[in-house]
Amino acid sequence: MATVSDFDIAVIGGGPGGYSTAIRAAQLGFSTVLVESAELGGVCLNWGCIPTKALLHCAELIADIGSASQFGIEASVDSIDLEAMVRHSRQTAGKLSKGVEFLLRKNKVTHLSGHGSIPEKGKLAVTTSTGEQQEYRVPHIIVATGARLKQLPSLPSDDSRIWDARAAMTATTRPDHLVVIGAGAIGVEFASFYSDIGAQVTLVEAADRVVPTEDPEISERMAKALAKRGIDCRTRTRFASMDAMPDSLTVNVTKSDGSDGAIACDRLLVAVGVDGNIEGMGLEALGLDTDKGSIVTGAYGETNVAGVYAIGDVAGAPWLAHKAVHEGIACIEHIAGMDIKPAGERLIPGCIYARPQIASIGLSEPAAKAAGKKIKVGRFDLTANGKALAAGHSDGLIKTIVDQQTGELLGAHMIGHGVSEQIQGFALAMGAEITTEEFAETVFPHPTISEAMHEAVLDAEGIAVNH
């Protein structure tokens, strides 16, 4: 294996975190190489964030047509072409992946297609699909290899009726009854989509509530919304085993009280979390510290091995593309000697794109109390918002968590139509550390759903006008 050239920076992994890091490195004047073994854009762009949102938009159109009669419009969905929906989803991902390739060329980042590894400190090895191997001298190597969905080891790996997320977003035939194991973001989004296109859906969740990482009040609202749509949510219930027959599947479950149950279905989707992609890169031989499938990092992505860094999903939760981007840019700017805030000190919003959507940032009510904060809680229900009522989207809630002593906004939690597009207002306010008094003095346009954000902050202070 010959050493062929030098680079200042190498990035292994071409997802949002990886390609953003590589581009920023090139902007800062570093000679940069990015190694990706699959499609540019990573799982997020090709098999996660983007294609699922394309499918969910199709489902939203179905729901809108179904509710058109309340606005005096008689319309119906005569047929659903799942294959065409999937084609739209794949084409959307494909366009964006080509866009990443263009951005790398524009910024003079060298893109190598192959498997990257680190045989020793300061060296990058790349194995192409043809088996050709090359080594490069690189003082700074950033691992951005992302994560993959966990699988249940007791399930057969060769049964096409057992889906992971990739199979669920490329299916061309709608299941009659889909069972989803895991009611986190991925599970709830797919449950929402398949319910909207006419499948019977059962959600199985081991925790005591759906979307268990969200504020409990938001989880409760989501559970009610899903149940209203006919989605069967079984919490405090664990997957036990599966019986496969030629024409059907039986999912056996165990409830928290020890009782057993069985659910007949024709497709099973496993959505129980992720593991970092840490294998096959020589990290063990390097002595790199890992913990529960993730690389252990410092404030700027640095590892215990000098010159090796990790950012994004491979460095642990939260597994969000925008978090990966900020971690990567903070990492490379730190390498460049810039004085910047670590990504871990930044507020990171999270969104779930089901129907209804969820968006949140900062501390939940239980987390704030556990941290010893004295808090005030504000709430504003969208049933009191004129724009939401006019649009037929009044099922929702905005909740705020405020520090009782300082007036600082500690957290914001939203459920309702389109809230993923509104959470950034809270992100900006919290990032700027404005107080509830300053928030109250901010003028929100009328009529907008964003007014509910204003009212939720006012309610925490007991001065909401429309509550």
Tab-separated table of C-alpha atoms in Angstrom:
chain	number	residue	atom	x	y	z
A	1	MET	CA	0.000	0.000	0.000
A	2	ALA	CA	1.678	3.198	-1.192
A	3	THR	CA	1.423	6.597	0.454
A	4	VAL	CA	0.482	8.851	-2.452
A	5	SER	CA	-0.062	12.389	-1.161
A	6	ASP	CA	-0.750	14.614	1.791
A	7	PHE	CA	-3.862	16.417	3.005
A	8	ASP	CA	-4.333	18.735	5.957
A	9	ILE	CA	-7.769	17.358	6.818
A	10	ALA	CA	-9.521	14.065	6.097
A	11	VAL	CA	-13.193	13.450	6.769
A	12	ILE	CA	-14.489	9.874	6.779
A	13	GLY	CA	-18.202	9.968	5.981
A	14	GLY	CA	-20.160	12.157	3.574
A	15	GLY	CA	-23.368	12.777	5.500
A	16	PRO	CA	-24.541	16.270	6.548
A	17	GLY	CA	-21.922	16.487	9.298
A	18	GLY	CA	-19.123	15.104	7.145
A	19	TYR	CA	-19.610	17.091	3.970
A	20	SER	CA	-20.307	20.331	5.877
A	21	THR	CA	-17.089	19.837	7.847
A	22	ALA	CA	-15.096	19.168	4.684
A	23	ILE	CA	-16.480	22.254	2.934
A	24	ARG	CA	-15.785	24.470	5.950
A	25	ALA	CA	-12.252	23.064	6.153
A	26	ALA	CA	-11.647	23.968	2.511
A	27	GLN	CA	-13.077	27.451	3.096
A	28	LEU	CA	-10.524	27.900	5.879
A	29	GLY	CA	-7.697	27.057	3.490
A	30	PHE	CA	-7.051	23.430	4.448
A	31	SER	CA	-6.361	20.871	1.731
A	32	THR	CA	-9.223	18.472	2.393
A	33	VAL	CA	-10.254	14.975	1.381
A	34	LEU	CA	-13.645	13.402	2.046
A	35	VAL	CA	-14.096	9.624	1.903
A	36	GLU	CA	-17.557	8.114	1.460
A	37	SER	CA	-18.322	4.446	0.811
A	38	ALA	CA	-21.919	4.957	-0.350
A	39	GLU	CA	-23.999	7.909	-1.561
A	40	LEU	CA	-22.989	11.464	-0.731
A	41	GLY	CA	-25.390	12.941	1.789
A	42	GLY	CA	-25.308	9.918	4.062
A	43	VAL	CA	-28.291	8.209	5.625
A	44	CYS	CA	-30.056	11.495	6.385
A	45	LEU	CA	-30.230	12.715	2.823
A	46	ASN	CA	-30.584	9.335	1.104
A	47	TRP	CA	-32.373	7.077	3.583
A	48	GLY	CA	-33.649	9.223	6.434
A	49	CYS	CA	-34.555	12.867	6.949
A	50	ILE	CA	-35.232	13.873	3.341
A	51	PRO	CA	-36.952	10.882	1.687
A	52	THR	CA	-39.207	10.313	4.692
A	53	LYS	CA	-40.335	13.947	4.587
A	54	ALA	CA	-41.164	13.533	0.901
A	55	LEU	CA	-43.379	10.560	1.782
A	56	LEU	CA	-44.944	12.378	4.722
A	57	HIS	CA	-45.826	15.297	2.445
A	58	CYS	CA	-47.708	12.869	0.194
A	59	ALA	CA	-49.571	11.580	3.249
A	60	GLU	CA	-50.383	15.129	4.346
A	61	LEU	CA	-52.002	15.805	0.964
A	62	ILE	CA	-54.215	12.750	1.479
A	63	ALA	CA	-55.259	14.050	4.892
A	64	ASP	CA	-55.959	17.529	3.485
A	65	ILE	CA	-58.177	16.108	0.753
A	66	GLY	CA	-59.978	14.001	3.345
A	67	SER	CA	-60.828	17.099	5.380
A	68	ALA	CA	-61.724	19.355	2.433
A	69	SER	CA	-65.483	18.955	2.887
A	70	GLN	CA	-65.436	21.090	6.046
A	71	PHE	CA	-64.352	23.990	3.834
A	72	GLY	CA	-67.109	23.459	1.268
A	73	ILE	CA	-64.917	21.506	-1.133
A	74	GLU	CA	-66.125	18.076	-2.187
A	75	ALA	CA	-63.090	15.973	-3.033
A	76	SER	CA	-61.916	12.423	-2.530
A	77	VAL	CA	-58.812	10.317	-3.015
A	78	ASP	CA	-59.708	7.862	-5.762
A	79	SER	CA	-56.470	5.899	-5.631
A	80	ILE	CA	-53.059	5.895	-3.988
A	81	ASP	CA	-49.982	5.002	-6.015
A	82	LEU	CA	-47.391	4.075	-3.403
A	83	GLU	CA	-44.849	3.301	-6.104
A	84	ALA	CA	-45.148	6.884	-7.425
A	85	MET	CA	-44.781	8.269	-3.899
A	86	VAL	CA	-41.598	6.262	-3.417
A	87	ARG	CA	-40.338	7.451	-6.806
A	88	HIS	CA	-40.891	11.084	-5.735
A	89	SER	CA	-39.042	10.349	-2.496
A	90	ARG	CA	-36.077	8.732	-4.249
A	91	GLN	CA	-35.854	11.467	-6.893
A	92	THR	CA	-35.793	14.131	-4.180
A	93	ALA	CA	-32.926	12.367	-2.417
A	94	GLY	CA	-31.072	11.860	-5.690
A	95	LYS	CA	-31.204	15.554	-6.610
A	96	LEU	CA	-29.818	16.581	-3.246
A	97	SER	CA	-27.041	13.983	-3.348
A	98	LYS	CA	-25.902	15.402	-6.691
A	99	GLY	CA	-26.050	18.836	-5.078
A	100	VAL	CA	-23.579	17.718	-2.408
A	101	GLU	CA	-21.222	16.466	-5.123
A	102	PHE	CA	-21.396	19.893	-6.784
A	103	LEU	CA	-20.692	21.694	-3.496
A	104	LEU	CA	-17.597	19.568	-2.864
A	105	ARG	CA	-16.257	20.344	-6.344
A	106	LYS	CA	-17.081	24.044	-5.966
A	107	ASN	CA	-15.105	24.210	-2.714
A	108	LYS	CA	-12.216	22.112	-4.082
A	109	VAL	CA	-12.713	19.223	-1.666
A	110	THR	CA	-11.211	15.978	-2.957
A	111	HIS	CA	-13.901	13.288	-2.915
A	112	LEU	CA	-12.780	9.665	-2.758
A	113	SER	CA	-15.333	6.890	-3.151
A	114	GLY	CA	-14.312	4.022	-0.917
A	115	HIS	CA	-13.947	2.729	2.621
A	116	GLY	CA	-11.843	4.875	4.937
A	117	SER	CA	-9.828	3.608	7.889
A	118	ILE	CA	-7.057	4.830	10.184
A	119	PRO	CA	-4.199	2.292	10.278
A	120	GLU	CA	-2.146	4.541	12.559
A	121	LYS	CA	-2.055	8.108	13.820
A	122	GLY	CA	-1.661	10.558	10.977
A	123	LYS	CA	-2.527	8.075	8.244
A	124	LEU	CA	-5.713	7.564	6.247
A	125	ALA	CA	-6.223	4.360	4.276
A	126	VAL	CA	-8.817	4.184	1.499
A	127	THR	CA	-10.019	0.958	-0.112
A	128	THR	CA	-12.020	1.450	-3.305
A	129	SER	CA	-14.837	-0.784	-4.529
A	130	THR	CA	-12.348	-2.473	-6.879
A	131	GLY	CA	-10.086	-3.371	-3.958
A	132	GLU	CA	-7.405	-0.791	-4.736
A	133	GLN	CA	-5.786	0.605	-1.594
A	134	GLN	CA	-4.019	3.891	-1.013
A	135	GLU	CA	-2.609	5.640	2.047
A	136	TYR	CA	-2.486	9.358	2.720
A	137	ARG	CA	-0.580	11.356	5.325
A	138	VAL	CA	-3.128	13.462	7.211
A	139	PRO	CA	-2.505	15.148	10.593
A	140	HIS	CA	-6.208	15.662	11.342
A	141	ILE	CA	-8.763	12.923	10.638
A	142	ILE	CA	-12.424	13.499	11.450
A	143	VAL	CA	-14.688	10.458	11.751
A	144	ALA	CA	-18.237	11.252	10.634
A	145	THR	CA	-19.513	7.798	9.746
A	146	GLY	CA	-22.986	8.206	11.247
A	147	ALA	CA	-25.113	5.451	12.704
A	148	ARG	CA	-27.367	2.595	11.659
A	149	LEU	CA	-30.690	1.357	12.970
A	150	LYS	CA	-30.551	-1.332	15.625
A	151	GLN	CA	-31.990	-4.735	14.834
A	152	LEU	CA	-33.632	-7.221	17.158
A	153	PRO	CA	-31.279	-10.229	17.196
A	154	SER	CA	-34.121	-12.717	17.635
A	155	LEU	CA	-35.643	-11.815	14.256
A	156	PRO	CA	-34.693	-13.648	11.043
A	157	SER	CA	-32.577	-11.514	8.729
A	158	ASP	CA	-33.881	-13.017	5.492
A	159	ASP	CA	-37.626	-12.364	5.809
A	160	SER	CA	-38.628	-9.474	3.527
A	161	ARG	CA	-41.711	-8.894	5.669
A	162	ILE	CA	-39.506	-7.627	8.502
A	163	TRP	CA	-38.672	-4.039	7.686
A	164	ASP	CA	-36.052	-1.557	8.695
A	165	ALA	CA	-36.533	2.117	7.831
A	166	ARG	CA	-35.020	1.672	4.376
A	167	ALA	CA	-37.472	-1.087	3.497
A	168	ALA	CA	-40.367	0.941	4.887
A	169	MET	CA	-39.548	3.913	2.658
A	170	THR	CA	-39.143	1.867	-0.533
A	171	ALA	CA	-42.126	-0.485	-0.251
A	172	THR	CA	-44.346	-0.452	-3.328
A	173	THR	CA	-47.245	-2.369	-1.790
A	174	ARG	CA	-49.150	-1.090	1.220
A	175	PRO	CA	-49.397	-3.554	4.113
A	176	ASP	CA	-52.825	-4.368	5.481
A	177	HIS	CA	-51.570	-4.280	9.065
A	178	LEU	CA	-48.195	-2.849	10.046
A	179	VAL	CA	-46.764	-3.391	13.523
A	180	VAL	CA	-44.073	-0.878	14.498
A	181	ILE	CA	-41.696	-1.753	17.340
A	182	GLY	CA	-40.596	1.526	18.896
A	183	ALA	CA	-42.634	4.722	19.236
A	184	GLY	CA	-39.810	7.228	19.008
A	185	ALA	CA	-39.443	9.690	16.139
A	186	ILE	CA	-38.815	7.093	13.414
A	187	GLY	CA	-41.555	4.736	14.555
A	188	VAL	CA	-44.187	7.446	14.944
A	189	GLU	CA	-43.381	9.022	11.573
A	190	PHE	CA	-43.771	5.726	9.723
A	191	ALA	CA	-46.892	4.877	11.722
A	192	SER	CA	-48.339	8.234	10.689
A	193	PHE	CA	-47.478	7.726	7.013
A	194	TYR	CA	-48.823	4.203	6.681
A	195	SER	CA	-51.984	5.079	8.582
A	196	ASP	CA	-52.623	7.975	6.192
A	197	ILE	CA	-52.319	5.723	3.144
A	198	GLY	CA	-54.837	3.296	4.606
A	199	ALA	CA	-52.952	0.650	6.580
A	200	GLN	CA	-53.974	-0.551	10.012
A	201	VAL	CA	-51.095	0.355	12.347
A	202	THR	CA	-50.104	-0.859	15.806
A	203	LEU	CA	-47.311	0.880	17.730
A	204	VAL	CA	-45.486	-1.148	20.397
A	205	GLU	CA	-43.412	0.832	22.906
A	206	ALA	CA	-41.576	-0.456	25.993
A	207	ALA	CA	-41.685	2.935	27.748
A	208	ASP	CA	-44.762	4.253	29.514
A	209	ARG	CA	-45.612	6.676	26.703
A	210	VAL	CA	-45.123	7.299	23.003
A	211	VAL	CA	-42.283	9.646	21.966
A	212	PRO	CA	-40.820	9.095	25.462
A	213	THR	CA	-38.002	11.631	25.117
A	214	GLU	CA	-40.492	14.487	24.736
A	215	ASP	CA	-42.165	16.468	27.512
A	216	PRO	CA	-44.835	14.156	29.026
A	217	GLU	CA	-47.623	16.606	28.211
A	218	ILE	CA	-46.612	16.578	24.546
A	219	SER	CA	-46.407	12.771	24.581
A	220	GLU	CA	-49.928	12.598	25.973
A	221	ARG	CA	-51.236	14.893	23.245
A	222	MET	CA	-49.524	12.803	20.570
A	223	ALA	CA	-50.973	9.571	21.958
A	224	LYS	CA	-54.467	11.061	21.817
A	225	ALA	CA	-53.939	12.336	18.274
A	226	LEU	CA	-52.695	8.943	17.071
A	227	ALA	CA	-55.554	7.110	18.781
A	228	LYS	CA	-58.047	9.506	17.176
A	229	ARG	CA	-56.678	8.429	13.799
A	230	GLY	CA	-57.146	4.770	14.677
A	231	ILE	CA	-53.511	3.961	15.430
A	232	ASP	CA	-53.296	1.404	18.234
A	233	CYS	CA	-50.618	2.575	20.705
A	234	ARG	CA	-49.494	-0.123	23.148
A	235	THR	CA	-47.136	1.342	25.726
A	236	ARG	CA	-45.398	-0.527	28.558
A	237	THR	CA	-45.232	-3.395	26.075
A	238	ARG	CA	-42.122	-5.227	24.898
A	239	PHE	CA	-41.496	-7.303	21.809
A	240	ALA	CA	-40.980	-10.934	22.853
A	241	SER	CA	-40.838	-13.005	19.672
A	242	MET	CA	-42.343	-13.463	16.244
A	243	ASP	CA	-44.002	-16.414	14.557
A	244	ALA	CA	-43.742	-16.384	10.776
A	245	MET	CA	-46.324	-18.173	8.667
A	246	PRO	CA	-46.400	-18.175	4.855
A	247	ASP	CA	-49.248	-15.651	4.715
A	248	SER	CA	-48.934	-13.755	7.992
A	249	LEU	CA	-46.821	-12.804	10.978
A	250	THR	CA	-47.691	-13.001	14.655
A	251	VAL	CA	-45.865	-10.577	16.924
A	252	ASN	CA	-45.758	-11.810	20.511
A	253	VAL	CA	-45.473	-9.126	23.177
A	254	THR	CA	-45.105	-8.949	26.947
A	255	LYS	CA	-46.759	-6.191	28.962
A	256	SER	CA	-45.232	-4.560	32.020
A	257	ASP	CA	-47.684	-6.418	34.263
A	258	GLY	CA	-46.270	-9.724	32.996
A	259	SER	CA	-49.197	-10.653	30.781
A	260	ASP	CA	-48.638	-11.760	27.198
A	261	GLY	CA	-50.317	-10.751	23.975
A	262	ALA	CA	-50.190	-11.520	20.263
A	263	ILE	CA	-50.694	-9.213	17.268
A	264	ALA	CA	-51.373	-10.609	13.804
A	265	CYS	CA	-49.932	-8.541	10.944
A	266	ASP	CA	-48.368	-8.804	7.516
A	267	ARG	CA	-45.403	-6.439	8.030
A	268	LEU	CA	-43.181	-5.669	11.025
A	269	LEU	CA	-41.070	-2.502	11.233
A	270	VAL	CA	-38.249	-2.334	13.784
A	271	ALA	CA	-37.465	1.215	14.972
A	272	VAL	CA	-35.694	0.780	18.315
A	273	GLY	CA	-32.773	3.193	18.149
A	274	VAL	CA	-29.370	3.385	16.504
A	275	ASP	CA	-25.760	2.249	16.917
A	276	GLY	CA	-22.762	4.261	15.764
A	277	ASN	CA	-20.783	3.001	12.765
A	278	ILE	CA	-17.493	2.435	14.559
A	279	GLU	CA	-16.443	-0.911	13.070
A	280	GLY	CA	-13.932	-1.603	10.332
A	281	MET	CA	-11.866	1.578	10.666
A	282	GLY	CA	-9.085	0.340	12.921
A	283	LEU	CA	-10.320	2.347	15.890
A	284	GLU	CA	-9.771	-0.504	18.345
A	285	ALA	CA	-6.161	-0.928	17.284
A	286	LEU	CA	-5.675	2.817	17.694
A	287	GLY	CA	-6.947	2.551	21.269
A	288	LEU	CA	-9.792	4.971	20.625
A	289	ASP	CA	-12.255	5.216	23.530
A	290	THR	CA	-15.819	4.144	22.737
A	291	ASP	CA	-18.924	3.760	24.866
A	292	LYS	CA	-22.079	1.818	23.963
A	293	GLY	CA	-21.469	1.980	20.235
A	294	SER	CA	-20.344	5.624	20.115
A	295	ILE	CA	-16.954	7.346	20.060
A	296	VAL	CA	-16.161	9.282	23.240
A	297	THR	CA	-15.324	12.904	22.439
A	298	GLY	CA	-14.433	16.181	24.094
A	299	ALA	CA	-15.998	19.590	23.609
A	300	TYR	CA	-14.748	19.999	20.043
A	301	GLY	CA	-14.945	16.401	18.849
A	302	GLU	CA	-11.426	15.508	19.970
A	303	THR	CA	-10.849	11.886	21.020
A	304	ASN	CA	-8.242	10.364	23.319
A	305	VAL	CA	-6.037	9.800	20.246
A	306	ALA	CA	-4.292	12.991	19.128
A	307	GLY	CA	-5.271	14.070	15.627
A	308	VAL	CA	-8.426	11.926	15.514
A	309	TYR	CA	-11.850	13.514	15.988
A	310	ALA	CA	-15.460	12.358	15.793
A	311	ILE	CA	-18.648	14.285	15.087
A	312	GLY	CA	-22.319	13.554	14.467
A	313	ASP	CA	-24.220	10.344	15.119
A	314	VAL	CA	-21.067	8.262	15.597
A	315	ALA	CA	-20.267	10.495	18.596
A	316	GLY	CA	-23.599	9.788	20.291
A	317	ALA	CA	-26.952	11.381	21.010
A	318	PRO	CA	-28.838	13.377	19.985
A	319	TRP	CA	-28.836	11.725	16.559
A	320	LEU	CA	-29.738	14.787	14.515
A	321	ALA	CA	-28.298	16.020	11.227
A	322	HIS	CA	-28.210	19.663	12.304
A	323	LYS	CA	-26.351	18.715	15.475
A	324	ALA	CA	-23.791	16.865	13.331
A	325	VAL	CA	-23.293	19.920	11.114
A	326	HIS	CA	-22.657	22.227	14.065
A	327	GLU	CA	-20.334	19.712	15.740
A	328	GLY	CA	-18.312	19.349	12.560
A	329	ILE	CA	-17.977	23.053	11.909
A	330	ALA	CA	-17.043	23.714	15.550
A	331	CYS	CA	-14.451	20.935	15.316
A	332	ILE	CA	-12.745	22.274	12.203
A	333	GLU	CA	-12.860	25.892	13.367
A	334	HIS	CA	-11.241	24.804	16.638
A	335	ILE	CA	-8.520	23.009	14.673
A	336	ALA	CA	-8.027	26.281	12.770
A	337	GLY	CA	-7.452	28.083	16.081
A	338	MET	CA	-10.687	30.031	16.074
A	339	ASP	CA	-12.376	31.000	19.344
A	340	ILE	CA	-15.828	29.465	19.006
A	341	LYS	CA	-18.479	28.024	21.299
A	342	PRO	CA	-18.545	24.195	21.437
A	343	ALA	CA	-21.562	22.645	19.724
A	344	GLY	CA	-22.498	20.944	22.999
A	345	GLU	CA	-23.151	24.340	24.559
A	346	ARG	CA	-25.575	25.301	21.807
A	347	LEU	CA	-29.319	24.771	21.992
A	348	ILE	CA	-30.390	22.007	19.622
A	349	PRO	CA	-34.044	21.827	18.569
A	350	GLY	CA	-35.608	18.497	17.694
A	351	CYS	CA	-38.590	17.774	15.454
A	352	ILE	CA	-40.890	14.843	14.733
A	353	TYR	CA	-42.698	15.123	11.401
A	354	ALA	CA	-45.714	12.938	12.051
A	355	ARG	CA	-49.286	14.237	11.928
A	356	PRO	CA	-49.383	16.263	14.144
A	357	GLN	CA	-45.788	17.437	14.259
A	358	ILE	CA	-43.734	17.871	17.420
A	359	ALA	CA	-40.950	20.402	17.929
A	360	SER	CA	-38.987	21.041	21.108
A	361	ILE	CA	-35.914	22.769	22.460
A	362	GLY	CA	-34.320	23.024	25.881
A	363	LEU	CA	-35.545	21.492	29.119
A	364	SER	CA	-38.808	19.636	29.563
A	365	GLU	CA	-40.831	20.309	32.708
A	366	PRO	CA	-39.542	17.168	34.531
A	367	ALA	CA	-35.946	17.851	33.430
A	368	ALA	CA	-36.092	21.430	34.687
A	369	LYS	CA	-37.407	20.279	38.057
A	370	ALA	CA	-34.790	17.523	38.253
A	371	ALA	CA	-32.119	20.172	37.641
A	372	GLY	CA	-33.365	22.021	40.713
A	373	LYS	CA	-34.872	24.902	38.768
A	374	LYS	CA	-37.766	26.884	40.176
A	375	ILE	CA	-39.980	27.249	37.162
A	376	LYS	CA	-43.135	28.746	35.762
A	377	VAL	CA	-45.011	26.901	33.014
A	378	GLY	CA	-46.947	28.579	30.223
A	379	ARG	CA	-49.437	26.895	27.920
A	380	PHE	CA	-51.455	27.995	24.932
A	381	ASP	CA	-53.857	25.684	23.149
A	382	LEU	CA	-54.248	26.197	19.413
A	383	THR	CA	-58.031	25.974	19.757
A	384	ALA	CA	-57.790	29.631	20.832
A	385	ASN	CA	-55.685	30.686	17.833
A	386	GLY	CA	-57.624	32.329	15.003
A	387	LYS	CA	-55.324	31.276	12.156
A	388	ALA	CA	-55.252	27.658	13.347
A	389	LEU	CA	-59.050	27.590	13.555
A	390	ALA	CA	-59.422	29.138	10.105
A	391	ALA	CA	-57.089	26.537	8.597
A	392	GLY	CA	-58.651	23.597	10.421
A	393	HIS	CA	-55.475	22.883	12.366
A	394	SER	CA	-56.515	23.794	15.905
A	395	ASP	CA	-55.427	20.516	17.523
A	396	GLY	CA	-52.186	21.549	19.179
A	397	LEU	CA	-50.387	23.001	22.176
A	398	ILE	CA	-47.461	25.336	22.841
A	399	LYS	CA	-45.783	24.891	26.232
A	400	THR	CA	-43.023	27.017	27.728
A	401	ILE	CA	-40.731	26.458	30.714
A	402	VAL	CA	-39.471	29.658	32.351
A	403	ASP	CA	-36.977	30.247	35.162
A	404	GLN	CA	-38.992	31.756	38.004
A	405	GLN	CA	-36.119	33.890	39.277
A	406	THR	CA	-34.525	35.214	36.078
A	407	GLY	CA	-37.337	35.078	33.524
A	408	GLU	CA	-35.067	33.042	31.232
A	409	LEU	CA	-36.828	30.736	28.784
A	410	LEU	CA	-35.526	27.253	29.651
A	411	GLY	CA	-37.566	25.149	27.253
A	412	ALA	CA	-40.301	25.211	24.638
A	413	HIS	CA	-42.427	22.292	23.482
A	414	MET	CA	-44.890	22.329	20.613
A	415	ILE	CA	-47.333	19.926	19.027
A	416	GLY	CA	-49.503	20.810	16.073
A	417	HIS	CA	-49.587	21.403	12.345
A	418	GLY	CA	-46.316	22.786	10.956
A	419	VAL	CA	-44.653	23.448	14.308
A	420	SER	CA	-41.288	22.267	12.937
A	421	GLU	CA	-41.183	25.549	11.003
A	422	GLN	CA	-41.841	27.627	14.138
A	423	ILE	CA	-39.478	26.179	16.750
A	424	GLN	CA	-36.601	28.281	15.408
A	425	GLY	CA	-38.285	31.354	16.884
A	426	PHE	CA	-37.797	29.869	20.329
A	427	ALA	CA	-34.270	28.750	19.375
A	428	LEU	CA	-33.285	32.310	18.482
A	429	ALA	CA	-34.884	33.718	21.631
A	430	MET	CA	-33.184	31.188	23.893
A	431	GLY	CA	-29.849	31.518	22.111
A	432	ALA	CA	-29.973	35.273	22.631
A	433	GLU	CA	-30.974	34.673	26.275
A	434	ILE	CA	-33.859	37.101	26.084
A	435	THR	CA	-36.171	37.201	29.080
A	436	THR	CA	-39.911	36.704	29.105
A	437	GLU	CA	-40.250	40.470	29.531
A	438	GLU	CA	-38.314	41.040	26.305
A	439	PHE	CA	-40.259	38.266	24.578
A	440	ALA	CA	-43.507	39.900	25.683
A	441	GLU	CA	-42.419	43.157	24.055
A	442	THR	CA	-41.774	41.423	20.724
A	443	VAL	CA	-44.561	42.069	18.204
A	444	PHE	CA	-45.961	38.967	16.487
A	445	PRO	CA	-48.053	39.437	13.324
A	446	HIS	CA	-51.796	38.736	13.426
A	447	PRO	CA	-53.304	36.419	12.417
A	448	THR	CA	-50.569	33.774	12.578
A	449	ILE	CA	-50.110	30.503	14.399
A	450	SER	CA	-46.841	31.972	15.713
A	451	GLU	CA	-48.930	34.211	17.988
A	452	ALA	CA	-49.472	31.093	20.098
A	453	MET	CA	-45.743	31.124	20.892
A	454	HIS	CA	-46.116	34.652	22.242
A	455	GLU	CA	-49.197	33.722	24.256
A	456	ALA	CA	-47.474	30.660	25.754
A	457	VAL	CA	-44.672	32.867	27.089
A	458	LEU	CA	-47.159	35.452	28.360
A	459	ASP	CA	-49.117	32.675	30.072
A	460	ALA	CA	-46.029	31.659	32.056
A	461	GLU	CA	-46.075	35.173	33.503
A	462	GLY	CA	-49.840	35.109	34.024
A	463	ILE	CA	-50.485	37.903	31.520
A	464	ALA	CA	-51.793	36.049	28.444
A	465	VAL	CA	-54.628	38.020	26.850
A	466	ASN	CA	-56.292	35.262	24.822
A	467	HIS	CA	-55.962	32.403	27.277
